[in-house]
PDB file of C-alpha atoms and ligand atoms in Angstrom:
ATOM      1  CA  MET X  20       0.000   0.000   0.000  1.00 93.00           C
ATOM      2  CA  LEU X  21       1.322   3.421  -0.987  1.00 97.00           C
ATOM      3  CA  ASN X  22       0.580   6.091   1.640  1.00 98.00           C
ATOM      4  CA  ILE X  23       0.049   9.471   0.035  1.00 98.00           C
ATOM      5  CA  ALA X  24      -0.180  12.779   1.924  1.00 98.00           C
ATOM      6  CA  LEU X  25      -2.241  15.337   0.039  1.00 97.00           C
ATOM      7  CA  PRO X  26      -2.363  19.048   0.879  1.00 97.00           C
ATOM      8  CA  LYS X  27      -5.866  19.956   2.008  1.00 95.00           C
ATOM      9  CA  GLY X  28      -7.422  22.640  -0.192  1.00 93.00           C
ATOM     10  CA  ARG X  29      -7.753  23.664  -3.809  1.00 90.00           C
ATOM     11  CA  LEU X  30      -4.273  22.528  -4.833  1.00 93.00           C
ATOM     12  CA  GLY X  31      -4.865  19.149  -3.153  1.00 95.00           C
ATOM     13  CA  GLU X  32      -8.068  18.608  -5.145  1.00 95.00           C
ATOM     14  CA  LYS X  33      -6.149  19.178  -8.384  1.00 95.00           C
ATOM     15  CA  VAL X  34      -3.369  16.869  -7.266  1.00 96.00           C
ATOM     16  CA  LEU X  35      -5.874  14.156  -6.367  1.00 96.00           C
ATOM     17  CA  PHE X  36      -7.368  14.514  -9.836  1.00 95.00           C
ATOM     18  CA  MET X  37      -3.906  13.911 -11.312  1.00 95.00           C
ATOM     19  CA  PHE X  38      -3.313  10.819  -9.185  1.00 96.00           C
ATOM     20  CA  GLU X  39      -6.719   9.416 -10.142  1.00 96.00           C
ATOM     21  CA  LYS X  40      -6.092  10.120 -13.805  1.00 94.00           C
ATOM     22  CA  ALA X  41      -2.818   8.247 -13.373  1.00 93.00           C
ATOM     23  CA  GLY X  42      -4.815   5.172 -12.328  1.00 93.00           C
ATOM     24  CA  PHE X  43      -4.709   5.535  -8.547  1.00 95.00           C
ATOM     25  CA  GLU X  44      -8.403   5.973  -8.041  1.00 95.00           C
ATOM     26  CA  CYS X  45     -10.157   6.103  -4.717  1.00 95.00           C
ATOM     27  CA  PRO X  46     -13.963   6.446  -4.950  1.00 93.00           C
ATOM     28  CA  SER X  47     -14.482   6.796  -1.184  1.00 93.00           C
ATOM     29  CA  ILE X  48     -12.540  10.073  -1.110  1.00 93.00           C
ATOM     30  CA  HIS X  49     -15.338  11.736  -3.077  1.00 92.00           C
ATOM     31  CA  GLU X  50     -17.992  10.947  -0.490  1.00 90.00           C
ATOM     32  CA  ASN X  51     -19.074  14.094   1.230  1.00 78.00           C
ATOM     33  CA  ASN X  52     -17.882  13.607   4.775  1.00 82.00           C
ATOM     34  CA  ARG X  53     -15.195  14.829   7.121  1.00 87.00           C
ATOM     35  CA  LYS X  54     -13.012  11.752   7.103  1.00 89.00           C
ATOM     36  CA  LEU X  55      -9.329  12.391   6.553  1.00 91.00           C
ATOM     37  CA  ILE X  56      -8.052   8.966   5.478  1.00 94.00           C
ATOM     38  CA  PHE X  57      -9.251   7.016   2.450  1.00 95.00           C
ATOM     39  CA  GLU X  58      -7.991   3.852   0.882  1.00 95.00           C
ATOM     40  CA  ASN X  59      -8.487   1.713  -2.140  1.00 96.00           C
ATOM     41  CA  PRO X  60      -6.787  -1.675  -1.693  1.00 95.00           C
ATOM     42  CA  GLU X  61      -7.463  -2.537  -5.336  1.00 95.00           C
ATOM     43  CA  CYS X  62      -5.185   0.258  -6.521  1.00 93.00           C
ATOM     44  CA  GLY X  63      -2.903  -0.084  -3.522  1.00 94.00           C
ATOM     45  CA  VAL X  64      -3.315   3.495  -2.318  1.00 96.00           C
ATOM     46  CA  ARG X  65      -4.176   5.214   0.931  1.00 97.00           C
ATOM     47  CA  TYR X  66      -4.673   8.965   0.780  1.00 97.00           C
ATOM     48  CA  PHE X  67      -4.761  11.395   3.648  1.00 96.00           C
ATOM     49  CA  TRP X  68      -5.569  15.070   3.738  1.00 95.00           C
ATOM     50  CA  VAL X  69      -3.183  17.094   5.842  1.00 96.00           C
ATOM     51  CA  LYS X  70      -2.410  20.763   6.315  1.00 96.00           C
ATOM     52  CA  PRO X  71      -0.255  21.772   3.299  1.00 96.00           C
ATOM     53  CA  SER X  72       2.604  22.899   5.511  1.00 95.00           C
ATOM     54  CA  ASP X  73       2.599  19.510   7.300  1.00 98.00           C
ATOM     55  CA  VAL X  74       2.931  17.256   4.224  1.00 98.00           C
ATOM     56  CA  ALA X  75       6.740  17.276   4.351  1.00 98.00           C
ATOM     57  CA  ILE X  76       6.721  16.235   8.032  1.00 98.00           C
ATOM     58  CA  TYR X  77       4.552  13.176   7.313  1.00 98.00           C
ATOM     59  CA  VAL X  78       6.812  12.245   4.413  1.00 98.00           C
ATOM     60  CA  GLU X  79      10.101  12.886   6.208  1.00 98.00           C
ATOM     61  CA  ARG X  80       9.075  10.700   9.136  1.00 98.00           C
ATOM     62  CA  GLY X  81       7.652   7.936   6.954  1.00 98.00           C
ATOM     63  CA  ALA X  82       3.986   8.277   7.967  1.00 98.00           C
ATOM     64  CA  ALA X  83       3.482   8.932   4.260  1.00 98.00           C
ATOM     65  CA  ASP X  84       5.578   7.384   1.480  1.00 98.00           C
ATOM     66  CA  ILE X  85       4.993  10.260  -0.874  1.00 98.00           C
ATOM     67  CA  GLY X  86       3.197  13.590  -0.849  1.00 98.00           C
ATOM     68  CA  VAL X  87       2.856  16.936  -2.513  1.00 98.00           C
ATOM     69  CA  ALA X  88       4.403  19.990  -0.912  1.00 98.00           C
ATOM     70  CA  GLY X  89       5.132  23.543  -1.989  1.00 97.00           C
ATOM     71  CA  LYS X  90       8.717  24.472  -2.750  1.00 98.00           C
ATOM     72  CA  ASP X  91       8.312  27.274  -0.173  1.00 98.00           C
ATOM     73  CA  ILE X  92       7.919  24.713   2.613  1.00 97.00           C
ATOM     74  CA  LEU X  93      10.837  22.630   1.310  1.00 98.00           C
ATOM     75  CA  LEU X  94      13.113  25.672   1.220  1.00 98.00           C
ATOM     76  CA  GLU X  95      11.998  26.907   4.612  1.00 98.00           C
ATOM     77  CA  TYR X  96      12.204  23.653   6.582  1.00 97.00           C
ATOM     78  CA  GLN X  97      14.748  21.686   4.496  1.00 98.00           C
ATOM     79  CA  PRO X  98      13.130  18.311   5.273  1.00 98.00           C
ATOM     80  CA  ASP X  99      15.256  15.220   4.656  1.00 98.00           C
ATOM     81  CA  ILE X 100      13.237  13.866   1.714  1.00 98.00           C
ATOM     82  CA  TYR X 101      13.651  13.285  -2.005  1.00 98.00           C
ATOM     83  CA  GLU X 102      12.139  15.842  -4.320  1.00 98.00           C
ATOM     84  CA  LEU X 103      10.994  13.798  -7.317  1.00 98.00           C
ATOM     85  CA  LEU X 104       9.016  16.004  -9.642  1.00 98.00           C
ATOM     86  CA  ASP X 105       7.983  19.594 -10.258  1.00 97.00           C
ATOM     87  CA  LEU X 106       4.228  19.344 -10.798  1.00 97.00           C
ATOM     88  CA  ASN X 107       4.137  22.744 -12.481  1.00 95.00           C
ATOM     89  CA  MET X 108       1.103  23.788 -10.500  1.00 95.00           C
ATOM     90  CA  GLY X 109       0.447  25.952  -7.472  1.00 95.00           C
ATOM     91  CA  LYS X 110       2.783  28.398  -9.136  1.00 96.00           C
ATOM     92  CA  CYS X 111       3.657  31.580  -7.300  1.00 97.00           C
ATOM     93  CA  ARG X 112       6.787  33.343  -6.087  1.00 98.00           C
ATOM     94  CA  MET X 113       8.484  34.210  -2.828  1.00 98.00           C
ATOM     95  CA  ALA X 114       8.945  37.948  -2.838  1.00 98.00           C
ATOM     96  CA  VAL X 115       9.899  40.983  -0.819  1.00 98.00           C
ATOM     97  CA  ALA X 116       7.127  43.568  -0.716  1.00 98.00           C
ATOM     98  CA  ALA X 117       6.713  46.965   0.867  1.00 98.00           C
ATOM     99  CA  LYS X 118       4.384  49.946   0.939  1.00 98.00           C
ATOM    100  CA  ASN X 119       4.122  51.654  -2.444  1.00 97.00           C
ATOM    101  CA  GLY X 120       6.983  54.123  -2.803  1.00 95.00           C
ATOM    102  CA  PHE X 121       9.126  52.511  -0.092  1.00 96.00           C
ATOM    103  CA  ARG X 122      12.836  53.435  -0.236  1.00 94.00           C
ATOM    104  CA  ASP X 123      15.329  51.254   1.611  1.00 93.00           C
ATOM    105  CA  ASP X 124      17.829  53.106   3.776  1.00 94.00           C
ATOM    106  CA  PRO X 125      20.920  50.829   3.813  1.00 92.00           C
ATOM    107  CA  LYS X 126      22.226  52.555   6.952  1.00 94.00           C
ATOM    108  CA  ARG X 127      19.297  51.231   8.997  1.00 96.00           C
ATOM    109  CA  THR X 128      18.552  47.661  10.022  1.00 98.00           C
ATOM    110  CA  LEU X 129      15.710  46.449   7.808  1.00 98.00           C
ATOM    111  CA  ARG X 130      12.699  45.110   9.698  1.00 98.00           C
ATOM    112  CA  VAL X 131      11.325  42.071   7.863  1.00 98.00           C
ATOM    113  CA  ALA X 132       8.007  40.437   8.784  1.00 98.00           C
ATOM    114  CA  THR X 133       7.476  36.903   7.504  1.00 98.00           C
ATOM    115  CA  LYS X 134       6.311  33.365   8.085  1.00 98.00           C
ATOM    116  CA  PHE X 135       9.418  32.215   6.205  1.00 98.00           C
ATOM    117  CA  THR X 136      12.206  33.257   8.548  1.00 98.00           C
ATOM    118  CA  ASN X 137      14.828  30.884   7.110  1.00 98.00           C
ATOM    119  CA  ILE X 138      14.206  31.870   3.502  1.00 98.00           C
ATOM    120  CA  ALA X 139      14.247  35.560   4.437  1.00 98.00           C
ATOM    121  CA  GLY X 140      17.317  35.151   6.658  1.00 98.00           C
ATOM    122  CA  GLN X 141      19.305  33.358   3.958  1.00 98.00           C
ATOM    123  CA  TYR X 142      18.264  35.829   1.302  1.00 98.00           C
ATOM    124  CA  TYR X 143      19.428  38.881   3.229  1.00 98.00           C
ATOM    125  CA  LEU X 144      22.551  37.098   4.470  1.00 97.00           C
ATOM    126  CA  SER X 145      23.522  36.486   0.839  1.00 97.00           C
ATOM    127  CA  LYS X 146      23.082  40.206   0.197  1.00 95.00           C
ATOM    128  CA  GLY X 147      25.001  41.155   3.326  1.00 95.00           C
ATOM    129  CA  ARG X 148      22.046  43.196   4.549  1.00 96.00           C
ATOM    130  CA  ASP X 149      21.419  43.596   8.269  1.00 96.00           C
ATOM    131  CA  ILE X 150      17.865  42.655   9.203  1.00 97.00           C
ATOM    132  CA  ASP X 151      15.585  42.252  12.167  1.00 98.00           C
ATOM    133  CA  ILE X 152      13.243  39.329  11.512  1.00 98.00           C
ATOM    134  CA  ILE X 153       9.724  39.467  12.891  1.00 98.00           C
ATOM    135  CA  HIS X 154       8.044  36.089  12.750  1.00 98.00           C
ATOM    136  CA  LEU X 155       4.306  36.189  12.051  1.00 98.00           C
ATOM    137  CA  ASN X 156       1.879  33.356  11.345  1.00 97.00           C
ATOM    138  CA  GLY X 157      -0.440  34.978   8.808  1.00 94.00           C
ATOM    139  CA  SER X 158      -1.885  38.217   7.427  1.00 96.00           C
ATOM    140  CA  ILE X 159       1.713  39.317   6.927  1.00 97.00           C
ATOM    141  CA  GLU X 160       0.597  42.173   4.678  1.00 97.00           C
ATOM    142  CA  ILE X 161      -0.626  44.126   7.696  1.00 97.00           C
ATOM    143  CA  ALA X 162       2.858  44.487   9.191  1.00 98.00           C
ATOM    144  CA  PRO X 163       4.223  47.300   6.983  1.00 98.00           C
ATOM    145  CA  ILE X 164       0.883  49.081   6.993  1.00 97.00           C
ATOM    146  CA  LEU X 165       0.905  49.327  10.774  1.00 97.00           C
ATOM    147  CA  GLY X 166       4.612  50.136  10.923  1.00 97.00           C
ATOM    148  CA  LEU X 167       5.525  46.807  12.510  1.00 98.00           C
ATOM    149  CA  SER X 168       8.009  46.149   9.706  1.00 98.00           C
ATOM    150  CA  ASP X 169       9.599  47.888   6.713  1.00 98.00           C
ATOM    151  CA  VAL X 170       9.072  45.003   4.322  1.00 98.00           C
ATOM    152  CA  ILE X 171       7.531  41.544   4.215  1.00 98.00           C
ATOM    153  CA  VAL X 172       8.751  38.295   2.688  1.00 98.00           C
ATOM    154  CA  ASP X 173       5.751  36.326   1.546  1.00 98.00           C
ATOM    155  CA  ILE X 174       4.120  34.336  -1.201  1.00 97.00           C
ATOM    156  CA  VAL X 175       2.664  36.307  -4.076  1.00 97.00           C
ATOM    157  CA  GLU X 176       0.374  34.542  -6.487  1.00 97.00           C
ATOM    158  CA  THR X 177      -1.898  36.943  -8.346  1.00 97.00           C
ATOM    159  CA  GLY X 178      -0.651  40.027  -6.501  1.00 97.00           C
ATOM    160  CA  THR X 179      -4.194  40.965  -5.503  1.00 97.00           C
ATOM    161  CA  THR X 180      -3.573  40.895  -1.746  1.00 96.00           C
ATOM    162  CA  LEU X 181      -0.634  43.265  -2.129  1.00 97.00           C
ATOM    163  CA  LYS X 182      -2.478  45.574  -4.484  1.00 97.00           C
ATOM    164  CA  GLU X 183      -5.532  45.841  -2.280  1.00 96.00           C
ATOM    165  CA  ASN X 184      -3.320  46.796   0.649  1.00 96.00           C
ATOM    166  CA  ASN X 185      -1.248  49.384  -1.262  1.00 97.00           C
ATOM    167  CA  LEU X 186       1.852  47.227  -1.227  1.00 98.00           C
ATOM    168  CA  SER X 187       4.065  46.175  -4.119  1.00 98.00           C
ATOM    169  CA  VAL X 188       6.777  43.663  -4.868  1.00 98.00           C
ATOM    170  CA  ILE X 189      10.260  45.118  -4.668  1.00 97.00           C
ATOM    171  CA  GLU X 190      12.279  41.942  -5.238  1.00 97.00           C
ATOM    172  CA  THR X 191      11.519  38.364  -6.250  1.00 98.00           C
ATOM    173  CA  ILE X 192      13.445  35.807  -4.209  1.00 98.00           C
ATOM    174  CA  VAL X 193      12.506  32.519  -5.868  1.00 98.00           C
ATOM    175  CA  PRO X 194       9.740  30.987  -8.004  1.00 98.00           C
ATOM    176  CA  ILE X 195       7.575  28.437  -6.178  1.00 98.00           C
ATOM    177  CA  SER X 196       5.528  25.450  -7.348  1.00 97.00           C
ATOM    178  CA  ALA X 197       4.173  22.163  -6.003  1.00 97.00           C
ATOM    179  CA  ARG X 198       6.604  19.242  -5.821  1.00 98.00           C
ATOM    180  CA  LEU X 199       6.123  15.507  -5.523  1.00 98.00           C
ATOM    181  CA  ILE X 200       8.270  14.337  -2.614  1.00 98.00           C
ATOM    182  CA  ALA X 201       9.155  10.913  -1.205  1.00 98.00           C
ATOM    183  CA  ASN X 202      10.352   9.444   2.035  1.00 98.00           C
ATOM    184  CA  LYS X 203      13.933   8.240   1.548  1.00 98.00           C
ATOM    185  CA  SER X 204      13.475   4.664   2.729  1.00 98.00           C
ATOM    186  CA  SER X 205      10.085   4.300   1.012  1.00 98.00           C
ATOM    187  CA  TYR X 206      11.810   5.311  -2.189  1.00 98.00           C
ATOM    188  CA  LYS X 207      14.137   2.356  -1.715  1.00 98.00           C
ATOM    189  CA  PHE X 208      11.572  -0.225  -0.639  1.00 97.00           C
ATOM    190  CA  LYS X 209       8.621   0.851  -2.775  1.00 97.00           C
ATOM    191  CA  SER X 210      10.675   2.082  -5.701  1.00 97.00           C
ATOM    192  CA  GLU X 211       8.560   0.385  -8.354  1.00 96.00           C
ATOM    193  CA  GLU X 212       5.258   1.864  -7.136  1.00 95.00           C
ATOM    194  CA  ILE X 213       6.767   5.288  -6.597  1.00 97.00           C
ATOM    195  CA  GLU X 214       8.468   5.309  -9.980  1.00 97.00           C
ATOM    196  CA  THR X 215       5.120   4.449 -11.587  1.00 96.00           C
ATOM    197  CA  VAL X 216       3.558   7.477  -9.899  1.00 96.00           C
ATOM    198  CA  VAL X 217       6.431   9.721 -11.025  1.00 97.00           C
ATOM    199  CA  ARG X 218       6.188   8.470 -14.615  1.00 97.00           C
ATOM    200  CA  GLU X 219       2.417   8.875 -14.798  1.00 96.00           C
ATOM    201  CA  LEU X 220       2.369  12.319 -13.207  1.00 97.00           C
ATOM    202  CA  ALA X 221       5.275  13.451 -15.365  1.00 97.00           C
ATOM    203  CA  THR X 222       3.305  12.723 -18.526  1.00 95.00           C
ATOM    204  CA  GLN X 223       0.488  14.904 -17.189  1.00 94.00           C
ATOM    205  CA  THR X 224       2.747  17.807 -16.220  1.00 91.00           C
ATOM    206  CA  GLU X 225       4.427  17.698 -19.622  1.00 77.00           C
ATOM    207  CA  ALA X 226       1.029  17.658 -21.328  1.00 67.00           C
TER     208      ALA X 226
HETATM  209  C1  PRP C  22      -0.896  33.674   0.626  1.00 79.57           C
HETATM  210  C2  PRP C  22       0.045  34.808   0.940  1.00 79.57           C
HETATM  211  C3  PRP C  22      -0.736  36.026   0.563  1.00 79.57           C
HETATM  212  C4  PRP C  22      -1.648  35.531  -0.532  1.00 79.57           C
HETATM  213  C5  PRP C  22      -1.125  35.976  -1.862  1.00 79.57           C
HETATM  214  O1  PRP C  22      -1.708  33.477   1.708  1.00 79.57           O
HETATM  215  O2  PRP C  22       0.435  34.815   2.295  1.00 79.57           O
HETATM  216  O3  PRP C  22      -1.467  36.515   1.654  1.00 79.57           O
HETATM  217  O4  PRP C  22      -1.640  34.109  -0.496  1.00 79.57           O
HETATM  218  O5  PRP C  22      -1.986  35.636  -2.923  1.00 79.57           O
HETATM  219  P1  PRP C  22      -2.349  36.679  -4.067  1.00 79.57           P
HETATM  220  O6  PRP C  22      -1.068  37.239  -4.591  1.00 79.57           O
HETATM  221  O7  PRP C  22      -3.058  35.848  -5.106  1.00 79.57           O
HETATM  222  O8  PRP C  22      -3.233  37.729  -3.476  1.00 79.57           O
HETATM  223  P2  PRP C  22      -2.554  32.153   1.903  1.00 79.57           P
HETATM  224  O9  PRP C  22      -3.871  32.298   1.220  1.00 79.57           O
HETATM  225  O10 PRP C  22      -1.730  30.982   1.452  1.00 79.57           O
HETATM  226  O11 PRP C  22      -2.809  32.108   3.460  1.00 79.57           O
HETATM  227  P3  PRP C  22      -1.942  32.570   4.710  1.00 79.57           P
HETATM  228  O12 PRP C  22      -2.515  33.894   5.115  1.00 79.57           O
HETATM  229  O13 PRP C  22      -2.140  31.511   5.706  1.00 79.57           O
HETATM  230  O14 PRP C  22      -0.496  32.703   4.294  1.00 79.57           O
END
């Protein structure tokens, strides 16, 4: 049985569609209920819905053999997993944003609000810029508006959230997309099943 951690939400629904199209169907997952684990012994799959930011933890620790996680989470937490395939979906970018018209004063420590403290820390370290990191858990866009920070490091997809809050991107750090990941020992012991998934999903991402 292949244990698959899916990110709960819109991206997860699309990913599930891809897995089912690849032949790993699971009719019970479409029943309207609040269950979180579904299996189909005929196809040899067990799916579970988890918080998107937790997928890599399930996979790293072997509770799931494979899963789908955003590159943002992989960069931020550096889980000890294999990254097998770029699914070319859930595309967005990690960016620095600030209030419209913001001018950086290099003589002052830059206050950076973010959920992604490691990504932000590494980025500014590589630029040799002194920063004060303010870790927040959500609604990051509020920080510069209220004067809590000078800039934010966050995910930008359509740019609507920034625009509606009079903020704009000042630098792009890295493009982000959803990745198929695998537990390292599962990849050894269930290599055939996992390789089948990779092959099937790859044909869909190429198409
Ligand atoms: C992300 C991000 C922005 C928003 C950007 O939040 O933190 O707030 O999406 O999208 P946009 O460019 O299309 O407006 P998400 O919805 O993932 O929730 P979060 O507040 O938990 O980060």
